[in-house]
């Protein structure tokens, strides 16, 4: 996968400093802090750059750097895949070149270059989409929000670092949530007004003999709400959705 910085440079021409017909120059990272962050999220370009820089500079300290990238098309025979050379230069410190091959996929960013949907790359892509999406802006405004009648609260999952297997999620009634408010003069301030929820669209699948999936009934409801539900009780699809959703910024419910 590549980080937002590298992705935006390669796909959106972000940071373009000079533009020729065959070569483009970009401003890349301008501080060791952002370079380190990109390396930490697993950007394969920035991880290499960080490795080159490490002997000369402490990446744990915030130092200004001037990292520039030069992107050039490599002449190839007709019919062959288009290739580019991406050459990074850090003044007087190093030069580092990557060879990139043009991909045929329409959505190169969808998986963040990863084959597993539970990878950090995918999470990063999802988070970037959410941040760029303006439809969700209403969540930032104060006031009552619409919620589905029942939600799964991911708060406990968020608070458990490490042992997710033992963590529980709790069933909540959104009407109960909305009751938690304080009065600011004559204006009600809803405690949970800015907590977002995400939804899972999925196929139920065919019924399997001898297997009853977790079901909400009058009998199970009190337990789901008071004791919570263990992750391992959920079918895989739900479990994966819960584990993914709790890592998203500001998302509290599924
Ligand atoms: Zn990067
Ligand atoms: Zn949108």
Short mmCIF file of C-alpha atoms and ligand atoms in Angstrom, two decimals:
data_model
loop_
_atom_site.label_atom_id
_atom_site.label_comp_id
_atom_site.label_asym_id
_atom_site.label_seq_id
_atom_site.Cartn_x
_atom_site.Cartn_y
_atom_site.Cartn_z
CA UNK A 1 0.00 0.00 0.00
CA UNK A 2 0.97 3.64 -0.25
CA UNK A 3 0.19 6.48 2.14
CA UNK A 4 -2.10 9.42 1.45
CA UNK A 5 0.89 11.56 0.55
CA UNK A 6 2.18 9.18 -2.12
CA UNK A 7 -1.32 8.30 -3.33
CA UNK A 8 -2.31 11.92 -3.80
CA UNK A 9 0.93 12.65 -5.58
CA UNK A 10 0.57 9.76 -8.01
CA UNK A 11 -3.17 9.99 -8.62
CA UNK A 12 -4.04 13.63 -8.06
CA UNK A 13 -0.82 15.46 -8.94
CA UNK A 14 -0.78 16.88 -5.44
CA UNK A 15 2.40 18.76 -4.58
CA UNK A 16 3.27 19.35 -8.22
CA UNK A 17 6.09 21.89 -8.34
CA UNK A 18 7.28 21.69 -11.93
CA UNK A 19 5.59 20.25 -14.92
CA UNK A 20 7.27 19.30 -18.16
CA UNK A 21 5.87 17.23 -20.97
CA UNK A 22 7.78 14.13 -19.91
CA UNK A 23 8.72 14.85 -16.33
CA UNK A 24 6.95 16.14 -13.27
CA UNK A 25 8.55 17.33 -10.06
CA UNK A 26 6.71 17.07 -6.77
CA UNK A 27 7.28 18.31 -3.28
CA UNK A 28 7.01 15.27 -1.07
CA UNK A 29 7.49 15.09 2.70
CA UNK A 30 8.66 18.31 4.30
CA UNK A 31 9.24 16.99 7.81
CA UNK A 32 10.59 13.83 9.37
CA UNK A 33 7.38 13.56 11.38
CA UNK A 34 5.07 13.08 8.40
CA UNK A 35 7.60 10.75 6.75
CA UNK A 36 7.71 8.61 9.87
CA UNK A 37 3.90 8.56 10.09
CA UNK A 38 3.67 7.41 6.47
CA UNK A 39 6.28 4.73 7.10
CA UNK A 40 4.37 3.63 10.21
CA UNK A 41 1.12 3.10 8.31
CA UNK A 42 3.05 0.80 6.01
CA UNK A 43 3.58 2.93 2.88
CA UNK A 44 6.04 0.89 0.86
CA UNK A 45 7.57 3.99 -0.69
CA UNK A 46 7.93 5.96 2.53
CA UNK A 47 9.22 2.94 4.46
CA UNK A 48 12.13 2.73 1.99
CA UNK A 49 12.74 6.47 2.18
CA UNK A 50 12.74 6.35 5.96
CA UNK A 51 15.28 3.55 5.89
CA UNK A 52 17.56 5.67 3.69
CA UNK A 53 17.23 8.65 5.96
CA UNK A 54 17.68 6.88 9.27
CA UNK A 55 21.51 6.77 9.28
CA UNK A 56 21.70 10.57 8.88
CA UNK A 57 18.72 11.84 10.78
CA UNK A 58 16.69 10.91 13.81
CA UNK A 59 13.18 10.23 12.61
CA UNK A 60 11.76 10.35 16.11
CA UNK A 61 12.58 14.05 16.22
CA UNK A 62 10.67 16.57 14.16
CA UNK A 63 13.14 17.89 11.59
CA UNK A 64 12.35 19.89 8.47
CA UNK A 65 13.42 18.12 5.29
CA UNK A 66 13.06 18.90 1.60
CA UNK A 67 12.16 15.70 -0.13
CA UNK A 68 11.48 16.05 -3.84
CA UNK A 69 10.23 13.49 -6.30
CA UNK A 70 10.78 13.38 -10.03
CA UNK A 71 8.35 11.28 -12.05
CA UNK A 72 9.34 10.35 -15.60
CA UNK A 73 7.89 8.04 -18.17
CA UNK A 74 10.32 5.35 -19.28
CA UNK A 75 10.32 4.82 -23.05
CA UNK A 76 9.07 1.30 -23.82
CA UNK A 77 8.36 -0.70 -26.92
CA UNK A 78 4.79 -0.44 -28.15
CA UNK A 79 2.46 -3.00 -26.63
CA UNK A 80 4.44 -3.23 -23.41
CA UNK A 81 3.11 -1.87 -20.13
CA UNK A 82 3.86 1.76 -19.45
CA UNK A 83 6.47 2.28 -16.77
CA UNK A 84 7.60 5.27 -14.78
CA UNK A 85 10.66 6.05 -12.78
CA UNK A 86 10.04 7.88 -9.53
CA UNK A 87 13.22 9.38 -8.22
CA UNK A 88 13.40 10.88 -4.75
CA UNK A 89 16.09 13.33 -3.81
CA UNK A 90 16.88 14.73 -0.42
CA UNK A 91 19.43 17.48 -0.79
CA UNK A 92 22.95 16.22 -0.20
CA UNK A 93 21.66 13.16 1.60
CA UNK A 94 20.38 10.60 -0.86
CA UNK A 95 18.79 9.71 -4.14
CA UNK A 96 16.41 6.79 -4.33
CA UNK A 97 14.59 5.51 -7.40
CA UNK A 98 11.46 3.40 -7.74
CA UNK A 99 10.24 1.84 -10.96
CA UNK A 100 6.44 1.92 -11.22
CA UNK A 101 4.30 -0.05 -13.64
CA UNK A 102 0.97 1.29 -14.76
CA UNK A 103 -1.85 -0.90 -13.48
CA UNK A 104 -4.95 -1.78 -15.43
CA UNK A 105 -7.31 -1.76 -12.46
CA UNK A 106 -9.89 0.98 -12.46
CA UNK A 107 -9.78 1.46 -8.72
CA UNK A 108 -6.18 1.04 -7.69
CA UNK A 109 -6.87 2.54 -4.29
CA UNK A 110 -9.77 0.41 -3.17
CA UNK A 111 -7.87 -2.13 -1.16
CA UNK A 112 -4.90 0.08 -0.34
CA UNK A 113 -2.86 -2.52 -2.18
CA UNK A 114 -3.79 -5.22 0.27
CA UNK A 115 -5.54 -8.54 -0.29
CA UNK A 116 -7.09 -8.62 3.19
CA UNK A 117 -9.98 -6.36 4.10
CA UNK A 118 -8.89 -6.31 7.73
CA UNK A 119 -5.52 -4.78 6.88
CA UNK A 120 -4.38 -1.33 7.94
CA UNK A 121 -4.22 -0.36 4.27
CA UNK A 122 -7.94 -0.93 3.81
CA UNK A 123 -8.75 0.86 7.04
CA UNK A 124 -6.67 3.78 5.86
CA UNK A 125 -8.54 3.95 2.53
CA UNK A 126 -11.93 3.78 4.26
CA UNK A 127 -10.96 6.47 6.72
CA UNK A 128 -9.76 8.72 3.91
CA UNK A 129 -13.03 8.28 2.04
CA UNK A 130 -15.03 9.07 5.15
CA UNK A 131 -12.97 12.19 5.80
CA UNK A 132 -13.44 13.40 2.23
CA UNK A 133 -17.17 12.68 2.15
CA UNK A 134 -19.30 15.78 2.69
CA UNK A 135 -22.59 13.88 3.11
CA UNK A 136 -21.60 13.08 6.67
CA UNK A 137 -21.08 16.72 7.64
CA UNK A 138 -24.45 16.83 9.40
CA UNK A 139 -22.90 14.73 12.17
CA UNK A 140 -20.70 17.63 13.14
CA UNK A 141 -23.65 19.87 13.83
CA UNK A 142 -25.26 19.89 17.26
CA UNK A 143 -28.75 18.57 17.79
CA UNK A 144 -30.66 15.35 17.66
CA UNK A 145 -29.68 12.80 15.01
CA UNK A 146 -31.63 10.02 13.46
CA UNK A 147 -30.57 6.54 14.46
CA UNK A 148 -31.88 3.10 13.63
CA UNK A 149 -34.01 1.77 16.47
CA UNK A 150 -31.33 -0.59 17.80
CA UNK A 151 -27.59 -0.36 17.58
CA UNK A 152 -24.55 -2.29 18.69
CA UNK A 153 -22.37 -0.14 20.91
CA UNK A 154 -18.68 -0.57 20.10
CA UNK A 155 -17.39 1.46 23.02
CA UNK A 156 -16.07 -1.49 25.00
CA UNK A 157 -14.24 -2.80 21.95
CA UNK A 158 -12.57 0.56 21.58
CA UNK A 159 -11.42 0.60 25.16
CA UNK A 160 -9.98 -2.91 25.13
CA UNK A 161 -6.51 -2.71 23.79
CA UNK A 162 -5.17 -6.10 22.91
CA UNK A 163 -7.57 -8.78 24.05
CA UNK A 164 -10.42 -8.19 21.62
CA UNK A 165 -11.54 -11.80 21.97
CA UNK A 166 -12.88 -11.17 25.43
CA UNK A 167 -14.45 -7.82 24.58
CA UNK A 168 -18.20 -7.43 24.39
CA UNK A 169 -20.51 -5.26 22.40
CA UNK A 170 -23.77 -4.10 23.87
CA UNK A 171 -27.15 -3.79 22.27
CA UNK A 172 -28.66 -0.36 22.82
CA UNK A 173 -31.99 1.21 22.02
CA UNK A 174 -31.37 4.52 20.29
CA UNK A 175 -34.36 6.07 22.07
CA UNK A 176 -32.60 5.37 25.39
CA UNK A 177 -29.47 7.06 24.10
CA UNK A 178 -31.37 10.14 23.11
CA UNK A 179 -32.81 10.45 26.56
CA UNK A 180 -29.35 11.19 27.93
CA UNK A 181 -29.29 14.93 27.69
CA UNK A 182 -28.48 17.97 29.73
CA UNK A 183 -30.14 21.35 29.47
CA UNK A 184 -28.12 24.35 28.45
CA UNK A 185 -30.56 27.04 29.41
CA UNK A 186 -33.62 26.04 27.43
CA UNK A 187 -31.64 24.10 24.76
CA UNK A 188 -31.29 20.36 25.22
CA UNK A 189 -27.74 19.06 24.63
CA UNK A 190 -27.82 15.40 23.68
CA UNK A 191 -24.97 13.44 25.14
CA UNK A 192 -24.60 11.14 22.15
CA UNK A 193 -25.56 13.55 19.41
CA UNK A 194 -22.27 13.33 17.56
CA UNK A 195 -21.67 9.61 17.72
CA UNK A 196 -21.82 8.10 14.28
CA UNK A 197 -22.98 4.69 13.23
CA UNK A 198 -22.04 2.55 10.26
CA UNK A 199 -24.19 -0.15 8.74
CA UNK A 200 -23.42 -3.60 7.44
CA UNK A 201 -25.09 -4.77 4.24
CA UNK A 202 -24.78 -8.48 3.89
CA UNK A 203 -26.41 -11.61 2.63
CA UNK A 204 -27.96 -13.85 5.26
CA UNK A 205 -27.05 -16.97 3.37
CA UNK A 206 -28.89 -20.27 3.30
CA UNK A 207 -30.10 -21.78 6.58
CA UNK A 208 -27.78 -24.48 7.82
CA UNK A 209 -29.16 -27.50 9.58
CA UNK A 210 -28.25 -27.72 13.23
CA UNK A 211 -27.00 -24.16 13.33
CA UNK A 212 -28.91 -21.25 14.78
CA UNK A 213 -27.25 -17.89 14.30
CA UNK A 214 -27.34 -15.34 17.07
CA UNK A 215 -30.92 -14.10 17.17
CA UNK A 216 -32.57 -11.22 18.92
CA UNK A 217 -35.70 -12.41 20.70
CA UNK A 218 -37.63 -11.39 23.80
CA UNK A 219 -35.56 -13.94 25.65
CA UNK A 220 -32.12 -12.79 24.51
CA UNK A 221 -32.78 -9.06 24.50
CA UNK A 222 -32.13 -8.41 28.19
CA UNK A 223 -28.84 -10.29 28.06
CA UNK A 224 -27.68 -8.51 24.89
CA UNK A 225 -28.42 -5.17 26.49
CA UNK A 226 -27.22 -5.76 30.04
CA UNK A 227 -24.41 -8.31 29.79
CA UNK A 228 -23.40 -7.60 26.22
CA UNK A 229 -22.52 -10.05 23.46
CA UNK A 230 -19.14 -11.71 23.13
CA UNK A 231 -17.42 -11.31 19.79
CA UNK A 232 -17.16 -15.02 19.26
CA UNK A 233 -20.91 -15.40 19.43
CA UNK A 234 -21.30 -13.44 16.19
CA UNK A 235 -21.07 -14.96 12.74
CA UNK A 236 -17.79 -14.12 10.98
CA UNK A 237 -19.22 -11.35 8.80
CA UNK A 238 -20.57 -9.50 11.81
CA UNK A 239 -17.44 -10.06 13.85
CA UNK A 240 -15.24 -8.68 11.09
CA UNK A 241 -17.56 -5.70 10.59
CA UNK A 242 -17.47 -4.94 14.33
CA UNK A 243 -13.70 -5.17 14.48
CA UNK A 244 -13.35 -2.94 11.45
CA UNK A 245 -15.94 -0.37 12.50
CA UNK A 246 -14.54 0.21 15.97
CA UNK A 247 -11.28 1.42 14.43
CA UNK A 248 -12.98 4.18 12.44
CA UNK A 249 -12.76 7.68 13.85
CA UNK A 250 -15.85 8.89 15.68
CA UNK A 251 -17.82 5.76 14.88
CA UNK A 252 -19.47 4.33 17.94
CA UNK A 253 -22.23 2.07 16.65
CA UNK A 254 -22.92 -0.60 14.07
ZN1 LIG B 1 4.23 7.34 1.17
ZN1 LIG B 2 -20.45 11.19 0.44
#
